[in-house]
Each structure stands twice: as structure tokens, then as C-alpha cells.
Amino acid sequence: MTTPITRVTMVKIPEDKIDIALQGFEIFVKNQQKDGKPYILSMQAGRTRAHVNIDQGYTLVAKTVFKSMEDVEYYIDGCEAHQAFKVYLKENATPEGLMSICFTPEVSWEVEKSS
């Protein structure tokens, strides 16, 4: 079994365009497919909530979890929904900067959920 790959993307989008960008994320998530089925395991996106001005101007963050690096590569180069999303952003909420990184969690911790 492969270990899931987490991709974190930080985007600099003007504050007044963030809602438009989030609408684009919602459309993308509903349309993303590989071999006729959704291939992204999970995705979350939202405004940054920085304190003491450490956000370096990034206003939107997305966390996407993929089954494999092959799926990440498909997302980058082959996914029609992702390509359409990038066009949507460029036309409606043009990013002023972007940084993206993939990692495989090596340390993980969660609070136990009580029943």
C-alpha cells in the first residue's frame, strides 16, 4: 500500500477576491476525476489566519491529500478540472504569488475523539 502524499499550497490573492477563489475550489473538487472517478482523497482550503504578520502575504491555503505521487503528477499535468481551475483563477482572482510543497507525514498526532 502506498503512503498518501499531502500537498500544501499557499496563494497570494487580494482579500476581495478570496471568495471568488474559494468558489473555484468548490467547482474543481466536484469535477476532479481520473479514470472516471474522483482521485483526490481530501481537500481543504481557506483564508489564512496569521498572527504577528508571519504569513508573508499569503492569503489562501489549500491542503490536498493524494493516494500517490502518480496522482499528484496527474493533478499537475493531466487533470482537466485542475487546468480549468487555474484558468478560472487567472481570469477572476489572479494570484500574485504561489508556493506549493508535497510531503509524506513522518510524524503525526491527533487528540483522541471522545464518544
Tab-separated table of C-alpha atoms in Angstrom:
chain	number	residue	atom	x	y	z
A	1	MET	CA	0.000	0.000	0.000
A	2	THR	CA	1.270	3.462	-0.846
A	3	THR	CA	1.565	6.217	1.711
A	4	PRO	CA	-0.679	9.215	0.974
A	5	ILE	CA	1.020	12.407	-0.222
A	6	THR	CA	-0.046	15.739	1.271
A	7	ARG	CA	0.307	18.878	-0.833
A	8	VAL	CA	0.120	22.289	0.804
A	9	THR	CA	-0.340	25.286	-1.475
A	10	MET	CA	-0.216	28.888	-0.312
A	11	VAL	CA	-1.521	31.586	-2.636
A	12	LYS	CA	-1.352	35.371	-2.560
A	13	ILE	CA	-4.767	36.570	-3.721
A	14	PRO	CA	-6.221	40.010	-2.956
A	15	GLU	CA	-8.562	39.852	0.042
A	16	ASP	CA	-11.541	40.990	-2.035
A	17	LYS	CA	-11.060	38.040	-4.428
A	18	ILE	CA	-10.772	35.193	-1.898
A	19	ASP	CA	-14.480	34.286	-2.012
A	20	ILE	CA	-14.219	34.001	-5.805
A	21	ALA	CA	-11.179	31.722	-5.465
A	22	LEU	CA	-12.986	29.538	-2.906
A	23	GLN	CA	-15.938	29.189	-5.301
A	24	GLY	CA	-13.455	27.946	-7.883
A	25	PHE	CA	-12.121	25.374	-5.407
A	26	GLU	CA	-15.664	24.094	-4.820
A	27	ILE	CA	-16.231	23.668	-8.563
A	28	PHE	CA	-12.849	21.978	-9.010
A	29	VAL	CA	-13.408	19.478	-6.190
A	30	LYS	CA	-16.765	18.436	-7.654
A	31	ASN	CA	-15.271	17.939	-11.132
A	32	GLN	CA	-11.879	16.354	-10.430
A	33	GLN	CA	-11.648	12.850	-11.898
A	34	LYS	CA	-9.128	10.282	-13.045
A	35	ASP	CA	-10.343	7.265	-14.981
A	36	GLY	CA	-13.922	8.446	-14.429
A	37	LYS	CA	-13.681	8.614	-10.604
A	38	PRO	CA	-12.613	11.230	-8.051
A	39	TYR	CA	-8.924	10.736	-7.303
A	40	ILE	CA	-8.202	13.300	-4.573
A	41	LEU	CA	-8.567	11.734	-1.126
A	42	SER	CA	-9.327	15.029	0.618
A	43	MET	CA	-9.021	18.764	0.117
A	44	GLN	CA	-9.416	21.719	2.422
A	45	ALA	CA	-8.995	25.388	1.530
A	46	GLY	CA	-9.469	28.635	3.385
A	47	ARG	CA	-8.225	32.070	4.307
A	48	THR	CA	-5.020	32.372	6.276
A	49	ARG	CA	-5.345	33.250	9.943
A	50	ALA	CA	-1.874	34.584	10.605
A	51	HIS	CA	-0.756	36.337	13.718
A	52	VAL	CA	2.228	38.630	14.242
A	53	ASN	CA	2.430	39.120	10.481
A	54	ILE	CA	4.164	35.824	9.670
A	55	ASP	CA	2.016	34.990	6.629
A	56	GLN	CA	4.423	36.693	4.159
A	57	GLY	CA	1.411	37.959	2.219
A	58	TYR	CA	-0.199	34.576	1.573
A	59	THR	CA	-3.963	34.913	1.940
A	60	LEU	CA	-5.287	31.470	0.947
A	61	VAL	CA	-4.101	27.961	1.806
A	62	ALA	CA	-5.125	24.603	0.359
A	63	LYS	CA	-4.264	21.189	1.762
A	64	THR	CA	-4.785	18.333	-0.666
A	65	VAL	CA	-4.184	14.639	0.043
A	66	PHE	CA	-3.440	12.235	-2.798
A	67	LYS	CA	-3.128	8.455	-2.838
A	68	SER	CA	0.265	8.555	-4.593
A	69	MET	CA	2.853	10.763	-6.302
A	70	GLU	CA	1.414	9.468	-9.579
A	71	ASP	CA	-1.871	11.173	-8.655
A	72	VAL	CA	-0.006	14.380	-7.758
A	73	GLU	CA	1.662	14.340	-11.172
A	74	TYR	CA	-1.711	13.723	-12.840
A	75	TYR	CA	-3.151	16.674	-10.875
A	76	ILE	CA	-0.345	18.942	-12.083
A	77	ASP	CA	-0.200	17.875	-15.741
A	78	GLY	CA	-3.266	15.851	-16.709
A	79	CYS	CA	-6.329	16.803	-14.714
A	80	GLU	CA	-8.745	18.786	-16.899
A	81	ALA	CA	-10.610	20.118	-13.852
A	82	HIS	CA	-7.354	21.452	-12.360
A	83	GLN	CA	-6.400	23.103	-15.656
A	84	ALA	CA	-9.866	24.724	-15.808
A	85	PHE	CA	-9.485	25.876	-12.194
A	86	LYS	CA	-6.159	27.559	-12.988
A	87	VAL	CA	-7.786	29.400	-15.918
A	88	TYR	CA	-10.700	30.401	-13.672
A	89	LEU	CA	-8.289	31.828	-11.078
A	90	LYS	CA	-6.256	33.688	-13.679
A	91	GLU	CA	-9.391	35.286	-15.124
A	92	ASN	CA	-11.240	36.009	-11.859
A	93	ALA	CA	-8.817	36.149	-8.923
A	94	THR	CA	-5.322	36.350	-10.376
A	95	PRO	CA	-2.749	35.025	-7.901
A	96	GLU	CA	0.086	37.413	-7.095
A	97	GLY	CA	2.246	34.579	-5.806
A	98	LEU	CA	2.090	30.873	-5.107
A	99	MET	CA	4.116	28.316	-3.207
A	100	SER	CA	3.386	24.613	-3.155
A	101	ILE	CA	5.074	21.674	-1.481
A	102	CYS	CA	4.386	17.953	-1.154
A	103	PHE	CA	5.300	15.794	1.803
A	104	THR	CA	4.656	12.423	3.346
A	105	PRO	CA	3.869	12.739	7.045
A	106	GLU	CA	6.580	11.122	9.139
A	107	VAL	CA	5.228	12.264	12.499
A	108	SER	CA	1.535	12.511	13.220
A	109	TRP	CA	-0.607	13.138	16.284
A	110	GLU	CA	-4.292	13.730	16.906
A	111	VAL	CA	-6.391	14.262	20.001
A	112	GLU	CA	-8.459	11.203	20.685
A	113	LYS	CA	-12.102	11.741	19.853
A	114	SER	CA	-14.414	11.054	22.770
A	115	SER	CA	-17.659	9.228	22.207
